[in-house]
Amino acid sequence: MKTAITELLNIEYPIVQGAMAWVADADLASAVSNAGGLGVIGTGHDPVEVVEKKVTLMKEKASKPFAVNVMLLNPQVDAVVDYLIEAGIKIITTGAGNPAKYMKRFKEAGIAVIPVVASVALAKRMERIGADAIIVEGMEAGGHIGKSTTMTLLPQVVDEINIPIIAAGGFGDGRGMAAALMLGADAIQVGTRFVVSHESNAHPRFKQAIIEAKDIDTVVTGQITGHPVRVLRNPLTTQYLQAEKEETSKETPDILRLDEIAKGALRRAVVEGDWQSGSFMAGQIAGLVSKEQSCHDIIQDYINECKEIIKINQKFVD
Ligand code: TUI
């Protein structure tokens, strides 16, 4: 399945794995890369030593191209960027901000740069300053999100830029993949479904929670902090959203109180499977994920379903 993205990145299938903090380690990312997709190491709020460990392991385990994601809200982002350039990483994705200040150095190092954008304006700016492709992410996605839906944002970005586009947020099977291609994307990014893979080290209770989730089981926390995050509804989100409501009604909201509730919550979800006080980041498509599979089988399912659905719909043009 050749697209502008498979050509650019030298991968077999136009499927990119989401750079999920705490989840996207070398085990998951190497499984995706070795199965023909693009595995991506997530670095979240990692200190540079942790990034180094993940990258070293990834280089051992991955026999095909892979990327590393830079989460721009990471307090150690400068050190992480320095390290990734020095380590000879060939593909870098960025998230949760504007990577402009690093672009010149990335390009000089010959790195393919793929920023995540949540607006047309940022997509155009990224193309102008030399991005090789972009990931267009809608608010159906899990984790930190923008305001627009994938369905509306994607075609508007497609109309404005000429670099390859990876669509993210809401793609849980091959039907979704076909729809993304119809809207002009060259690949999709998949997060939630890869959490529920054999190679994912997410806690079994996290995987089970996604499998049990229904269509309406995600909520968005943190609107007031300026960093909205989509997660599975659980006791933590009930507490957080109540606190957020109380603080919103105050003249001077106490953001620190909210930060305190959220602190360490992603780790508690992924590593400890703590349903009471963990932050189980997942996309709105969680309701579609029904079983745990290998990364290889997940990718094959997407590709086979996508091809099948395009074939079936040939009838509309016959
Ligand atoms: O980055 C993500 N998803 C994430 S990062 C993350 S770690 C975290 N944990 C708690 C709070 C905040 C982060 C968990 N999930 N996705 C990529 C993404 N980037 N989604 C949206 C954006 C984005 C939003 C605004 C990119 C750029 C932007 O504007 C930048 C600007 O300055 O214009």
Coordinates of C-alpha atoms and ligand atoms in Angstrom, one line a residue:
M1 CA 0.0 0.0 0.0
K2 CA 2.1 2.9 -1.3
T3 CA 1.4 6.5 -0.2
A4 CA 3.4 9.7 0.1
I5 CA 4.0 8.6 3.7
T6 CA 5.2 5.1 3.1
E7 CA 7.6 6.5 0.4
L8 CA 8.9 9.3 2.6
L9 CA 9.5 7.1 5.7
N10 CA 10.4 3.9 3.8
I11 CA 7.8 1.8 5.6
E12 CA 5.4 -0.9 4.3
Y13 CA 2.0 0.3 5.6
P14 CA 0.7 3.8 6.1
I15 CA 0.1 3.3 9.8
V16 CA 1.9 5.3 12.5
Q17 CA 1.7 4.4 16.2
G18 CA 0.8 7.2 18.6
A19 CA 3.6 8.4 20.8
M20 CA 1.7 7.6 24.0
A21 CA 3.6 8.7 27.2
W22 CA 4.4 5.7 29.4
V23 CA 2.9 3.3 26.9
A24 CA 5.0 3.8 23.7
D25 CA 8.2 2.1 24.9
A26 CA 10.7 0.1 22.8
D27 CA 8.6 -3.1 23.1
L28 CA 5.6 -1.5 21.6
A29 CA 7.3 0.7 19.0
S30 CA 9.7 -2.0 17.8
A31 CA 6.7 -4.4 17.4
V32 CA 4.9 -1.8 15.2
S33 CA 8.0 -1.0 13.2
N34 CA 8.9 -4.6 12.6
A35 CA 5.3 -5.3 11.5
G36 CA 5.7 -2.7 8.8
G37 CA 4.2 0.4 10.4
L38 CA 6.0 3.3 11.9
G39 CA 6.8 2.6 15.6
V40 CA 7.2 5.8 17.7
I41 CA 8.9 6.1 21.0
G42 CA 6.9 8.3 23.3
T43 CA 9.0 10.5 25.7
G44 CA 6.2 12.4 27.5
H45 CA 7.8 14.1 30.6
D46 CA 10.8 11.8 30.6
P47 CA 14.1 13.1 31.8
V48 CA 16.8 12.7 29.2
E49 CA 18.4 9.6 30.9
V50 CA 15.1 7.7 30.4
V51 CA 14.9 8.8 26.8
E52 CA 18.4 7.5 26.2
K53 CA 17.5 4.1 27.7
K54 CA 14.4 3.8 25.5
V55 CA 16.3 4.8 22.3
T56 CA 19.2 2.5 23.0
L57 CA 16.8 -0.5 23.5
M58 CA 14.8 0.5 20.4
K59 CA 18.0 0.5 18.3
E60 CA 18.6 -3.1 19.4
K61 CA 15.0 -4.3 18.8
A62 CA 13.9 -2.4 15.7
S63 CA 15.0 -3.7 12.3
K64 CA 13.0 -1.1 10.4
P65 CA 12.5 2.7 10.5
F66 CA 11.2 4.2 13.7
A67 CA 10.6 7.7 15.1
V68 CA 10.9 9.4 18.5
N69 CA 8.4 11.9 19.7
V70 CA 9.3 15.1 21.5
M71 CA 6.6 16.2 23.9
L72 CA 7.1 20.0 23.9
L73 CA 5.7 20.5 27.4
N74 CA 8.5 18.3 28.8
P75 CA 10.6 20.5 31.2
Q76 CA 13.7 18.8 29.9
V77 CA 12.7 19.3 26.2
D78 CA 16.0 21.1 25.3
A79 CA 18.1 18.3 26.6
V80 CA 15.9 15.6 25.0
V81 CA 16.3 17.4 21.6
D82 CA 20.1 17.7 22.0
Y83 CA 20.3 14.0 22.8
L84 CA 18.1 12.9 19.9
I85 CA 20.2 14.8 17.4
E86 CA 23.4 13.4 18.8
A87 CA 21.9 9.9 18.8
G88 CA 21.3 10.1 15.0
I89 CA 17.5 9.7 15.2
K90 CA 16.2 9.9 11.6
I91 CA 12.5 10.7 12.2
I92 CA 11.1 13.0 14.9
T93 CA 7.5 13.8 15.6
T94 CA 6.5 16.6 18.0
G95 CA 3.4 17.1 20.1
A96 CA 1.6 19.5 22.4
G97 CA 3.3 22.7 21.0
N98 CA 5.1 24.5 18.3
P99 CA 8.6 23.0 17.5
A100 CA 9.8 26.0 15.4
K101 CA 12.7 26.8 17.6
Y102 CA 14.3 23.3 17.0
M103 CA 13.5 23.1 13.3
K104 CA 16.7 24.5 11.9
R105 CA 18.8 22.1 13.9
F106 CA 16.6 19.1 13.0
K107 CA 16.9 19.9 9.3
E108 CA 20.6 20.5 9.4
A109 CA 20.9 17.0 11.0
G110 CA 18.9 15.5 8.1
I111 CA 16.0 14.5 10.3
A112 CA 12.5 14.1 8.9
V113 CA 10.4 16.3 11.1
I114 CA 6.7 15.5 11.6
P115 CA 4.9 17.9 14.0
V116 CA 1.4 17.2 15.4
V117 CA -0.9 20.1 14.6
A118 CA -4.5 20.8 15.8
S119 CA -5.2 23.8 13.5
V120 CA -4.9 24.9 9.9
A121 CA -2.7 27.9 10.9
L122 CA -0.1 25.7 12.6
A123 CA -0.1 23.3 9.7
K124 CA 0.7 26.1 7.3
R125 CA 3.4 27.4 9.5
M126 CA 5.0 24.0 9.9
E127 CA 5.1 23.5 6.1
R128 CA 6.6 27.0 5.6
I129 CA 9.5 26.3 8.1
G130 CA 10.4 22.9 6.6
A131 CA 8.3 20.1 8.1
D132 CA 8.5 17.0 6.0
A133 CA 5.0 15.8 6.9
I134 CA 2.4 16.6 9.5
I135 CA 0.1 14.7 11.8
V136 CA -3.3 16.3 11.9
E137 CA -5.0 15.4 15.2
G138 CA -8.6 15.9 16.0
M139 CA -10.2 16.0 19.5
E140 CA -11.4 12.4 19.2
A141 CA -7.9 11.4 20.2
G142 CA -6.8 10.4 23.6
G143 CA -4.4 12.5 25.7
H144 CA -3.7 16.2 25.1
I145 CA -6.1 17.5 22.4
G146 CA -7.1 20.5 20.4
K147 CA -10.6 21.8 19.7
S148 CA -11.5 20.6 16.2
T149 CA -12.7 17.2 15.2
T150 CA -10.7 15.1 12.8
M151 CA -13.6 15.0 10.3
T152 CA -13.6 18.8 10.0
L153 CA -9.9 19.6 10.5
L154 CA -8.4 17.1 8.1
P155 CA -10.0 18.2 4.8
Q156 CA -9.3 21.9 5.8
V157 CA -5.6 21.1 6.3
V158 CA -5.5 19.0 3.1
D159 CA -6.7 22.0 1.1
E160 CA -4.0 24.3 2.5
I161 CA -0.8 22.3 2.4
N162 CA 1.3 20.2 0.0
I163 CA 3.3 18.0 2.4
P164 CA 2.1 14.5 3.3
I165 CA -0.5 14.2 6.0
I166 CA -1.0 11.6 8.7
A167 CA -4.6 11.7 10.2
A168 CA -4.9 11.1 13.9
G169 CA -7.8 10.8 16.4
G170 CA -10.7 8.4 16.0
F171 CA -9.3 5.7 13.7
G172 CA -10.1 2.3 15.3
D173 CA -10.3 0.1 12.2
G174 CA -10.0 -0.2 8.5
R175 CA -13.2 1.7 7.8
G176 CA -11.8 4.7 9.6
M177 CA -8.6 4.3 7.7
A178 CA -10.4 4.3 4.4
A179 CA -12.3 7.4 5.4
A180 CA -9.1 9.2 6.3
L181 CA -7.6 8.3 2.9
M182 CA -10.9 9.6 1.2
L183 CA -10.4 12.9 3.1
G184 CA -6.9 13.3 1.6
A185 CA -4.7 11.8 4.3
D186 CA -1.6 9.7 3.3
A187 CA -1.6 7.6 6.5
I188 CA -3.3 7.3 9.8
Q189 CA -2.0 7.3 13.4
V190 CA -3.3 4.7 15.8
G191 CA -3.0 5.0 19.6
T192 CA -5.8 3.5 21.6
R193 CA -5.9 0.2 19.7
F194 CA -2.2 -0.3 20.2
V195 CA -2.5 0.2 24.0
V196 CA -4.5 -3.1 23.8
S197 CA -1.8 -5.1 22.0
H198 CA 0.2 -8.0 23.3
E199 CA 3.4 -6.1 23.0
S200 CA 2.1 -3.1 25.0
N201 CA 3.3 -3.0 28.6
A202 CA 0.2 -1.0 29.7
H203 CA -1.3 -2.6 32.9
P204 CA -3.8 -5.3 32.1
R205 CA -6.5 -3.2 33.9
F206 CA -5.8 -0.4 31.4
K207 CA -6.3 -2.8 28.5
Q208 CA -9.4 -4.2 30.1
A209 CA -10.9 -0.7 30.7
I210 CA -10.5 0.1 27.0
I211 CA -12.1 -3.2 25.9
E212 CA -15.0 -2.6 28.3
A213 CA -15.4 1.1 27.3
K214 CA -18.5 2.3 25.4
D215 CA -18.8 5.2 23.0
I216 CA -19.5 7.7 25.7
D217 CA -17.0 6.6 28.2
T218 CA -14.2 9.3 27.7
V219 CA -14.3 12.8 29.2
V220 CA -12.0 15.8 28.8
T221 CA -10.3 17.1 31.9
G222 CA -8.1 20.1 32.2
Q223 CA -9.9 22.6 30.0
I224 CA -9.3 25.3 32.6
T225 CA -5.5 24.7 32.7
G226 CA -5.2 25.2 29.0
H227 CA -4.1 21.6 28.5
P228 CA -7.3 19.6 27.9
V229 CA -6.7 15.8 28.1
R230 CA -9.1 13.1 27.0
V231 CA -9.2 10.1 29.3
L232 CA -11.6 7.2 30.3
R233 CA -14.2 8.3 32.8
N234 CA -13.3 6.9 36.3
P235 CA -13.3 8.0 40.0
L236 CA -10.3 10.3 39.3
T237 CA -12.1 12.2 36.5
T238 CA -15.2 12.6 38.7
Q239 CA -13.1 14.2 41.4
Y240 CA -11.1 16.3 39.0
L241 CA -14.1 17.6 37.0
Q242 CA -15.8 18.5 40.3
A243 CA -12.7 20.4 41.4
E244 CA -12.4 22.0 38.0
K245 CA -16.0 23.2 38.2
E246 CA -15.4 24.7 41.6
E247 CA -12.2 26.5 40.5
T248 CA -13.8 27.8 37.3
S249 CA -16.5 29.6 39.3
K250 CA -13.9 31.4 41.4
E251 CA -12.4 34.8 40.6
T252 CA -8.8 33.4 40.9
P253 CA -8.9 29.6 40.2
D254 CA -6.5 27.5 42.1
I255 CA -4.8 25.6 39.2
L256 CA -2.3 24.1 41.6
R257 CA -5.1 22.2 43.3
L258 CA -6.0 20.6 40.0
D259 CA -2.3 19.9 39.1
E260 CA -2.0 18.2 42.5
I261 CA -4.8 15.8 41.6
A262 CA -3.4 15.0 38.2
K263 CA 0.2 14.7 39.3
G264 CA 1.6 11.2 38.5
A265 CA -1.8 10.0 37.4
L266 CA -0.7 8.7 34.0
R267 CA 1.9 6.6 35.6
R268 CA -0.6 5.3 38.1
A269 CA -2.8 4.2 35.2
V270 CA -0.2 2.7 32.9
V271 CA 2.1 1.1 35.4
E272 CA -0.1 0.4 38.4
G273 CA -3.5 0.0 36.7
D274 CA -4.9 2.1 39.5
W275 CA -8.5 2.6 38.5
Q276 CA -9.3 4.9 41.4
S277 CA -6.7 7.6 40.8
G278 CA -5.1 6.9 37.5
S279 CA -5.4 8.9 34.3
F280 CA -6.3 6.4 31.6
M281 CA -5.7 8.4 28.4
A282 CA -7.7 6.9 25.5
G283 CA -9.5 8.2 22.4
Q284 CA -13.2 8.3 21.7
I285 CA -12.8 5.2 19.6
A286 CA -12.2 3.1 22.7
G287 CA -15.7 1.7 22.4
L288 CA -14.7 0.0 19.1
V289 CA -11.7 -1.9 20.6
S290 CA -12.9 -5.3 21.6
K291 CA -9.9 -7.6 22.0
E292 CA -6.1 -7.7 22.6
Q293 CA -4.1 -8.7 19.5
S294 CA -0.5 -8.6 18.4
C295 CA 0.7 -5.4 16.6
H296 CA 1.2 -7.4 13.5
D297 CA -2.5 -8.6 13.5
I298 CA -3.8 -5.1 14.3
I299 CA -1.9 -3.7 11.3
Q300 CA -3.1 -6.5 9.0
D301 CA -6.7 -6.0 10.2
Y302 CA -6.6 -2.3 9.3
I303 CA -5.1 -2.9 5.9
N304 CA -7.4 -5.7 5.0
E305 CA -10.5 -3.9 6.1
C306 CA -9.4 -0.7 4.5
K307 CA -8.9 -2.4 1.1
E308 CA -12.1 -4.4 1.4
I309 CA -14.2 -1.3 2.1
I310 CA -12.7 0.6 -0.8
K311 CA -13.5 -2.3 -3.1
I312 CA -17.1 -2.6 -1.8
N313 CA -17.7 1.1 -2.4
Q314 CA -16.4 0.8 -6.0
K315 CA -20.2 0.2 -6.7
F316 CA -20.9 3.9 -6.3
V317 CA -18.8 4.7 -9.3
D318 CA -19.7 1.7 -11.5
Ligands
TUI1 O1 0.6 15.7 22.5 C1 -0.3 15.0 22.3 N1 -0.9 14.2 23.2 C2 -0.5 14.1 24.5 S1 0.9 14.8 25.2 C3 0.6 14.0 26.6 S2 1.5 14.3 28.0 C4 0.6 15.5 28.8 N2 0.1 15.1 30.0 C5 -0.7 16.0 30.7 C6 -0.9 17.2 30.2 C7 -0.5 17.6 29.0 C8 0.3 16.7 28.3 C9 -0.6 13.3 26.5 N3 -1.1 13.3 25.3 N4 -0.9 15.0 21.1 C10 -0.4 15.9 20.0 C11 -1.1 17.2 20.1 N5 -0.5 18.3 19.9 N6 -2.4 17.3 20.3 C12 -2.7 18.7 20.2 C13 -1.5 19.3 20.0 C14 -1.2 20.7 19.8 C15 -2.0 21.6 20.5 C16 -1.7 23.0 20.3 C17 -0.1 21.1 19.1 C18 0.2 22.4 18.9 C19 -0.6 23.3 19.6 O2 -0.4 24.7 19.4 C20 0.9 25.1 19.5 C21 1.0 26.6 19.3 O3 1.8 27.2 20.0 O4 0.3 27.1 18.5

